[in-house]
XYZ file of N, CA and C in Angstrom:
585
model
N -148.024 7.319 -15.879
C -149.091 6.442 -16.314
C -149.189 6.527 -17.815
N -149.194 5.402 -18.465
C -149.361 5.403 -19.912
C -150.834 5.244 -20.227
N -151.215 5.704 -21.371
C -152.608 5.610 -21.777
C -152.920 4.182 -22.180
N -154.158 3.717 -21.930
C -154.509 2.335 -22.188
C -154.389 1.925 -23.645
N -154.499 2.867 -24.562
C -154.458 2.500 -25.971
C -153.031 2.560 -26.530
N -152.042 2.422 -25.653
C -150.648 2.469 -26.094
C -150.387 1.390 -27.137
N -149.553 1.710 -28.103
C -149.250 0.763 -29.183
C -148.417 -0.393 -28.657
N -148.601 -1.548 -29.286
C -147.793 -2.711 -28.944
C -146.400 -2.535 -29.537
N -145.473 -3.290 -29.016
C -144.109 -3.219 -29.517
C -143.136 -3.271 -28.367
N -142.000 -2.668 -28.576
C -140.961 -2.660 -27.561
C -141.493 -2.005 -26.287
N -141.238 -2.615 -25.121
C -141.718 -2.014 -23.873
C -141.115 -0.622 -23.676
N -141.894 0.252 -23.108
C -141.422 1.608 -22.858
C -140.422 1.603 -21.719
N -139.428 2.436 -21.848
C -138.392 2.582 -20.835
C -138.923 3.513 -19.744
N -139.081 2.985 -18.531
C -139.620 3.799 -17.436
C -138.692 4.959 -17.092
N -137.403 4.805 -17.375
C -136.462 5.908 -17.099
C -136.741 7.091 -18.015
N -137.100 6.821 -19.263
C -137.443 7.899 -20.195
C -138.725 8.584 -19.726
N -139.693 7.788 -19.329
C -140.961 8.325 -18.828
C -140.702 9.280 -17.659
N -139.922 8.818 -16.685
C -139.623 9.643 -15.511
C -138.810 10.873 -15.881
N -137.876 10.733 -16.818
C -137.078 11.886 -17.253
C -137.969 12.952 -17.886
N -138.962 12.512 -18.655
C -139.888 13.455 -19.283
C -140.723 14.168 -18.220
N -141.230 13.417 -17.255
C -142.028 14.032 -16.191
C -141.199 15.034 -15.387
N -139.976 14.660 -15.052
C -139.096 15.555 -14.282
C -138.777 16.810 -15.082
N -138.463 16.640 -16.362
C -138.179 17.799 -17.218
C -139.387 18.721 -17.299
N -140.571 18.147 -17.353
C -141.791 18.949 -17.426
C -141.978 19.782 -16.175
N -141.842 19.148 -15.015
C -141.975 19.883 -13.748
C -140.950 21.013 -13.683
N -139.721 20.710 -14.045
C -138.664 21.724 -13.997
C -138.964 22.894 -14.924
N -139.363 22.604 -16.152
C -139.627 23.674 -17.115
C -140.846 24.508 -16.743
N -141.910 23.862 -16.282
C -143.097 24.613 -15.869
C -142.748 25.527 -14.693
N -141.966 25.018 -13.762
C -141.567 25.815 -12.602
C -140.691 26.996 -13.024
N -139.751 26.744 -13.917
C -138.806 27.787 -14.342
C -139.428 28.808 -15.287
N -140.231 28.326 -16.259
C -140.667 29.194 -17.346
C -142.164 29.454 -17.396
N -142.948 28.683 -16.662
C -144.393 28.823 -16.715
C -145.009 27.868 -17.726
N -146.300 27.714 -17.622
C -147.027 26.779 -18.474
C -146.963 27.187 -19.946
N -147.249 28.444 -20.228
C -147.328 28.900 -21.622
C -146.000 28.719 -22.354
N -144.890 28.943 -21.664
C -143.576 28.861 -22.308
C -143.035 27.433 -22.388
N -143.702 26.495 -21.739
C -143.259 25.106 -21.784
C -143.795 24.464 -23.055
N -142.903 23.835 -23.808
C -143.308 23.182 -25.051
C -142.848 21.725 -25.030
N -143.470 20.931 -25.867
C -143.067 19.523 -25.998
C -141.609 19.433 -26.438
N -141.207 20.291 -27.362
C -139.828 20.291 -27.831
C -138.839 20.591 -26.712
N -139.161 21.583 -25.883
C -138.281 21.936 -24.763
C -138.217 20.809 -23.748
N -139.362 20.181 -23.491
C -139.390 19.050 -22.555
C -138.528 17.911 -23.086
N -138.699 17.581 -24.357
C -137.929 16.482 -24.947
C -136.435 16.777 -24.882
N -136.056 18.011 -25.211
C -134.635 18.374 -25.164
C -134.095 18.261 -23.744
N -134.851 18.751 -22.754
C -134.409 18.693 -21.360
C -134.312 17.246 -20.884
N -135.219 16.401 -21.350
C -135.238 14.993 -20.935
C -134.217 14.152 -21.691
N -133.644 14.715 -22.746
C -132.665 13.975 -23.530
C -133.297 12.923 -24.426
N -134.462 13.238 -24.962
C -135.170 12.302 -25.832
C -135.773 13.074 -26.999
N -136.451 12.384 -27.872
C -137.102 13.042 -28.996
C -138.559 13.360 -28.698
N -139.132 14.261 -29.493
C -140.539 14.614 -29.306
C -141.442 13.400 -29.502
N -141.061 12.474 -30.382
C -141.879 11.279 -30.604
C -142.062 10.484 -29.318
N -141.022 10.428 -28.485
C -141.117 9.699 -27.213
C -142.165 10.331 -26.307
N -142.302 11.633 -26.392
C -143.314 12.329 -25.589
C -144.701 12.039 -26.160
N -144.845 12.193 -27.466
C -146.168 12.007 -28.081
C -146.638 10.554 -28.055
N -145.735 9.595 -27.893
C -146.168 8.201 -27.727
C -146.843 7.997 -26.369
N -146.548 8.847 -25.419
C -147.065 8.692 -24.056
C -148.226 9.640 -23.741
N -148.230 10.834 -24.339
C -149.238 11.846 -24.034
C -149.741 12.467 -25.325
N -150.999 12.885 -25.315
C -151.569 13.478 -26.532
C -151.081 14.900 -26.769
N -150.592 15.551 -25.728
C -150.125 16.926 -25.873
C -149.639 17.471 -24.549
N -149.360 18.757 -24.554
C -148.772 19.409 -23.389
C -149.670 19.345 -22.158
N -150.950 19.569 -22.319
C -151.832 19.626 -21.154
C -151.848 18.297 -20.401
N -151.989 17.182 -21.124
C -151.976 15.877 -20.452
C -150.631 15.608 -19.797
N -149.558 15.962 -20.474
C -148.219 15.766 -19.926
C -148.041 16.578 -18.646
N -148.388 17.847 -18.691
C -148.237 18.697 -17.505
C -149.135 18.208 -16.383
N -150.358 17.810 -16.704
C -151.245 17.310 -15.656
C -150.619 16.114 -14.947
N -150.137 15.136 -15.722
C -149.542 13.962 -15.086
C -148.298 14.328 -14.291
N -147.458 15.176 -14.842
C -146.211 15.523 -14.172
C -146.441 16.278 -12.868
N -147.439 17.145 -12.843
C -147.616 18.050 -11.712
C -148.697 17.591 -10.732
N -149.761 16.954 -11.221
C -150.933 16.730 -10.373
C -151.303 15.272 -10.144
N -150.390 14.343 -10.269
C -150.788 12.947 -10.044
C -149.996 12.236 -8.957
N -149.159 12.944 -8.232
C -148.406 12.277 -7.156
C -149.364 11.704 -6.115
N -150.380 12.464 -5.748
C -151.346 11.991 -4.757
C -152.123 10.798 -5.292
N -152.495 10.861 -6.573
C -153.267 9.785 -7.176
C -152.483 8.483 -7.258
N -151.170 8.580 -7.433
C -150.373 7.360 -7.597
C -149.735 6.884 -6.292
N -149.921 7.622 -5.209
C -149.354 7.232 -3.918
C -150.159 6.074 -3.331
N -149.561 5.312 -2.407
C -150.331 4.250 -1.747
C -151.555 4.835 -1.034
N -152.615 4.065 -1.003
C -153.846 4.500 -0.337
C -153.587 4.580 1.167
N -153.933 5.710 1.800
C -153.690 5.835 3.239
C -154.432 4.764 4.031
N -153.809 4.269 5.088
C -154.441 3.294 5.986
C -153.946 3.554 7.398
N -154.559 4.552 8.045
C -154.141 4.967 9.382
C -154.935 4.282 10.486
N -156.000 3.589 10.116
C -156.853 2.946 11.110
C -158.138 3.699 11.398
N -158.292 4.897 10.835
C -159.538 5.654 11.014
C -159.826 6.440 9.741
N -161.100 6.709 9.520
C -161.476 7.484 8.343
C -160.909 8.897 8.436
N -160.983 9.495 9.614
C -160.439 10.846 9.776
C -158.947 10.861 9.477
N -158.214 9.889 9.978
C -156.777 9.819 9.723
C -156.466 9.609 8.253
N -157.219 8.708 7.616
C -156.992 8.444 6.193
C -157.271 9.680 5.348
N -158.378 10.362 5.627
C -158.722 11.547 4.834
C -157.775 12.705 5.137
N -157.303 12.796 6.373
C -156.309 13.824 6.699
C -155.035 13.587 5.899
N -154.591 12.337 5.826
C -153.387 12.014 5.042
C -153.598 12.341 3.574
N -154.785 12.048 3.051
C -155.088 12.352 1.658
C -155.060 13.860 1.408
N -155.687 14.625 2.297
C -155.722 16.082 2.130
C -154.320 16.676 2.277
N -153.525 16.146 3.199
C -152.138 16.620 3.331
C -151.380 16.428 2.020
N -151.571 15.278 1.383
C -150.906 15.016 0.105
C -151.402 15.989 -0.973
N -152.710 16.237 -1.001
C -153.261 17.194 -1.968
C -152.714 18.597 -1.725
N -152.629 18.994 -0.466
C -152.093 20.315 -0.141
C -150.637 20.430 -0.580
N -149.876 19.381 -0.353
C -148.477 19.378 -0.774
C -148.394 19.534 -2.293
N -149.246 18.813 -2.994
C -149.248 18.867 -4.458
C -149.644 20.254 -4.966
N -150.699 20.841 -4.404
C -151.213 22.116 -4.894
C -150.372 23.312 -4.474
N -149.539 23.164 -3.443
C -148.701 24.280 -3.022
C -147.307 24.222 -3.642
N -147.025 23.207 -4.424
C -145.726 23.108 -5.093
C -145.604 24.221 -6.137
N -144.400 24.742 -6.348
C -144.223 25.812 -7.347
C -144.720 25.427 -8.743
N -144.540 24.180 -9.149
C -145.007 23.761 -10.472
C -146.523 23.846 -10.581
N -147.229 23.538 -9.511
C -148.690 23.605 -9.536
C -149.161 25.039 -9.727
N -148.570 25.957 -8.978
C -148.948 27.369 -9.110
C -148.682 27.869 -10.525
N -147.593 27.408 -11.128
C -147.250 27.844 -12.482
C -148.140 27.198 -13.542
N -148.566 25.961 -13.305
C -149.319 25.210 -14.312
C -150.817 25.460 -14.280
N -151.352 25.718 -13.114
C -152.802 25.725 -12.942
C -153.553 26.682 -13.870
N -153.184 27.947 -13.996
C -153.966 28.837 -14.875
C -154.015 28.348 -16.334
N -152.894 27.915 -16.858
C -152.863 27.439 -18.235
C -153.641 26.152 -18.428
N -153.523 25.252 -17.462
C -154.285 24.002 -17.552
C -155.785 24.267 -17.509
N -156.209 25.149 -16.623
C -157.638 25.462 -16.531
C -158.147 26.039 -17.856
N -157.360 26.888 -18.485
C -157.765 27.454 -19.778
C -157.861 26.355 -20.827
N -156.888 25.447 -20.852
C -156.928 24.348 -21.827
C -158.101 23.412 -21.565
N -158.396 23.135 -20.293
C -159.542 22.279 -19.963
C -160.842 22.927 -20.428
N -160.963 24.234 -20.237
C -162.183 24.939 -20.640
C -162.355 24.923 -22.153
N -161.246 24.977 -22.873
C -161.307 25.052 -24.332
C -161.456 23.698 -25.010
N -161.193 22.615 -24.285
C -161.157 21.298 -24.924
C -161.905 20.254 -24.096
N -163.192 20.025 -24.375
C -163.954 19.025 -23.624
C -163.341 17.627 -23.732
N -162.731 17.317 -24.865
C -162.088 16.014 -25.022
C -160.940 15.831 -24.048
N -160.200 16.902 -23.800
C -159.107 16.854 -22.833
C -159.645 16.545 -21.439
N -160.723 17.230 -21.054
C -161.338 16.955 -19.741
C -161.749 15.494 -19.635
N -162.323 14.968 -20.686
C -162.748 13.562 -20.688
C -161.555 12.631 -20.533
N -160.474 12.910 -21.264
C -159.278 12.064 -21.151
C -158.669 12.129 -19.760
N -158.601 13.306 -19.168
C -158.037 13.446 -17.815
C -158.899 12.673 -16.828
N -160.225 12.804 -16.961
C -161.127 12.068 -16.056
C -160.938 10.566 -16.199
N -160.907 10.075 -17.423
C -160.872 8.624 -17.604
C -159.495 8.022 -17.357
N -158.426 8.707 -17.739
C -157.086 8.126 -17.608
C -156.444 8.364 -16.256
N -156.814 9.430 -15.571
C -156.149 9.763 -14.319
C -157.093 9.772 -13.116
N -158.188 10.527 -13.206
C -159.038 10.712 -12.030
C -159.848 9.470 -11.674
N -160.451 8.820 -12.653
C -161.281 7.647 -12.346
C -160.476 6.530 -11.691
N -159.301 6.156 -12.206
C -158.531 5.110 -11.522
C -158.105 5.520 -10.111
N -157.772 6.795 -9.925
C -157.367 7.256 -8.596
C -158.531 7.157 -7.616
N -159.710 7.604 -8.052
C -160.869 7.526 -7.172
C -161.235 6.077 -6.869
N -161.104 5.225 -7.833
C -161.403 3.806 -7.630
C -160.493 3.222 -6.553
N -159.214 3.574 -6.598
C -158.286 3.079 -5.584
C -158.618 3.600 -4.196
N -159.108 4.830 -4.107
C -159.425 5.414 -2.807
C -160.726 4.886 -2.224
N -161.480 4.133 -3.012
C -162.707 3.524 -2.484
C -162.382 2.602 -1.309
N -161.169 2.039 -1.273
C -160.760 1.174 -0.153
C -160.860 1.898 1.177
N -160.536 3.186 1.200
C -160.602 3.974 2.430
C -162.016 3.926 2.995
N -162.997 4.075 2.125
C -164.389 4.122 2.572
C -164.932 2.733 2.880
N -164.465 1.725 2.155
C -164.871 0.356 2.467
C -164.374 -0.047 3.847
N -163.134 0.273 4.179
C -162.599 -0.025 5.519
C -163.374 0.733 6.583
N -163.692 2.008 6.316
C -164.438 2.814 7.279
C -165.823 2.228 7.518
N -166.470 1.745 6.463
C -167.792 1.131 6.615
C -167.690 -0.146 7.454
N -166.641 -0.954 7.223
C -166.468 -2.175 8.024
C -166.221 -1.849 9.499
N -165.576 -0.720 9.779
C -165.326 -0.317 11.170
C -166.540 0.360 11.789
N -167.569 0.613 10.985
C -168.775 1.260 11.489
C -168.688 2.769 11.555
N -167.680 3.352 10.916
C -167.526 4.809 10.945
C -168.465 5.515 9.979
N -168.848 4.818 8.930
C -169.706 5.415 7.920
C -170.511 4.305 7.249
N -171.405 4.689 6.398
C -172.250 3.733 5.687
C -171.600 3.335 4.363
N -171.938 2.157 3.907
C -171.425 1.728 2.602
C -172.110 2.495 1.462
N -173.140 3.261 1.788
C -173.860 4.032 0.770
C -173.270 5.430 0.562
N -172.150 5.736 1.202
C -171.535 7.058 1.057
C -171.139 7.280 -0.407
N -171.475 8.437 -0.978
C -171.096 8.730 -2.360
C -169.600 9.090 -2.431
N -168.768 8.082 -2.585
C -167.315 8.248 -2.514
C -166.815 9.311 -3.486
N -167.276 9.269 -4.737
C -166.828 10.265 -5.719
C -167.101 11.682 -5.235
N -168.294 11.894 -4.689
C -168.673 13.228 -4.236
C -167.833 13.659 -3.030
N -167.567 12.753 -2.121
C -166.737 13.081 -0.955
C -165.329 13.458 -1.405
N -164.752 12.674 -2.309
C -163.406 12.973 -2.804
C -163.380 14.293 -3.575
N -164.423 14.550 -4.376
C -164.513 15.824 -5.091
C -164.607 16.995 -4.106
N -165.331 16.790 -3.017
C -165.478 17.824 -2.000
C -164.129 18.176 -1.387
N -163.359 17.160 -1.028
C -162.045 17.410 -0.425
C -161.090 18.063 -1.421
N -161.008 17.490 -2.623
C -160.109 18.049 -3.631
C -160.546 19.459 -4.022
N -161.847 19.664 -4.120
C -162.366 20.987 -4.472
C -162.046 22.026 -3.418
N -162.143 21.644 -2.160
C -161.813 22.582 -1.078
C -160.338 22.961 -1.135
N -159.483 21.985 -1.362
C -158.043 22.263 -1.463
C -157.783 23.149 -2.675
N -158.352 22.784 -3.812
C -158.164 23.548 -5.043
C -158.604 24.995 -4.854
N -159.779 25.200 -4.276
C -160.296 26.553 -4.094
C -159.444 27.333 -3.102
N -159.166 26.729 -1.952
C -158.452 27.413 -0.877
C -157.033 27.794 -1.288
N -156.325 26.850 -1.875
C -154.911 27.069 -2.200
C -154.722 27.529 -3.640
N -155.369 26.837 -4.592
C -155.134 27.110 -6.003
C -155.779 28.382 -6.510
N -157.004 28.659 -6.108
C -157.701 29.835 -6.622
C -157.596 31.046 -5.711
N -157.861 30.848 -4.422
C -157.852 31.968 -3.486
C -156.426 32.337 -3.094
N -155.530 31.364 -3.128
C -154.132 31.634 -2.807
C -153.821 31.680 -1.332
N -154.692 31.083 -0.524
C -154.437 31.027 0.919
C -153.290 30.060 1.190
N -152.597 30.308 2.277
C -151.536 29.372 2.656
C -152.166 28.125 3.268
N -151.432 27.041 3.215
C -151.917 25.776 3.776
C -151.456 25.687 5.223
N -152.258 26.185 6.145
C -151.913 26.133 7.567
C -151.774 24.674 7.998
N -150.916 24.400 8.965
C -150.671 23.008 9.386
C -151.937 22.240 9.760
N -152.915 22.930 10.320
C -154.128 22.234 10.767
C -155.191 22.106 9.677
N -154.968 22.665 8.498
C -155.991 22.684 7.453
C -156.429 21.279 7.044
N -155.501 20.366 6.837
C -155.859 19.012 6.390
C -156.783 18.346 7.398
N -156.441 18.413 8.672
C -157.280 17.800 9.708
C -158.647 18.452 9.815
N -158.685 19.762 9.652
C -159.972 20.462 9.733
C -160.882 20.078 8.574
N -160.339 20.041 7.350
C -161.158 19.647 6.196
C -161.631 18.202 6.328
N -160.716 17.306 6.702
C -161.099 15.901 6.870
C -162.159 15.762 7.954
N -161.987 16.474 9.050
C -162.963 16.410 10.148
C -164.341 16.874 9.726
N -164.399 17.953 8.953
C -165.689 18.442 8.470
C -166.398 17.391 7.618
N -165.657 16.777 6.720
C -166.249 15.777 5.830
C -166.671 14.544 6.620
N -165.831 14.070 7.515
C -166.162 12.867 8.288
C -167.403 13.094 9.136
N -167.511 14.265 9.757
C -168.718 14.545 10.553
C -169.960 14.525 9.667
N -169.807 14.950 8.424
C -170.949 14.983 7.514
C -171.397 13.593 7.035
N -170.497 12.619 7.046
C -170.856 11.292 6.509
C -170.819 10.194 7.565
N -170.585 10.549 8.829
C -170.484 9.518 9.857
C -171.832 8.844 10.119
N -171.747 7.618 10.612
C -172.962 6.888 10.971
C -173.569 7.552 12.194
N -174.862 7.804 12.165
C -175.532 8.472 13.301
C -176.498 7.530 13.959
């Protein structure tokens, strides 16, 4: 995802973008967050540092996009039920958070987020807000089917699911048991179902 304030001019080469993201995941996995640098990423991707800085403000935004946005950019689940849709979403989050790159990146990213309020704001506005907006379809369909109310606080529900995954896998270090996604989705759906 490119930032909305990208400069006009020659269109960006999506292959370069993907090469940078792949190089970032590889380097974070191999060397850890602290040892990953923009220069190393650019060299691994076969491009210059300017190509990286045209797309991201720095390492934290680059690593966040490379490691933690697969779920956000995936098609919105449509299984025919709210429980099924949320289970699919949680499964994707679990897959993302249990990847080796996530385990390597998370401590450093959390430290950078704590130290830089502007970074948190950019991540929220450029990555999280559009992802949550797209997932609103899940809840709109559920409301039309009568599974839940249209007044459900979608942001809070999504934060609850992502927070549970983050805490369980990212902070506590528990394994992602096969039934975990369904159990988390079931808990949330029971809490917001129409009564």
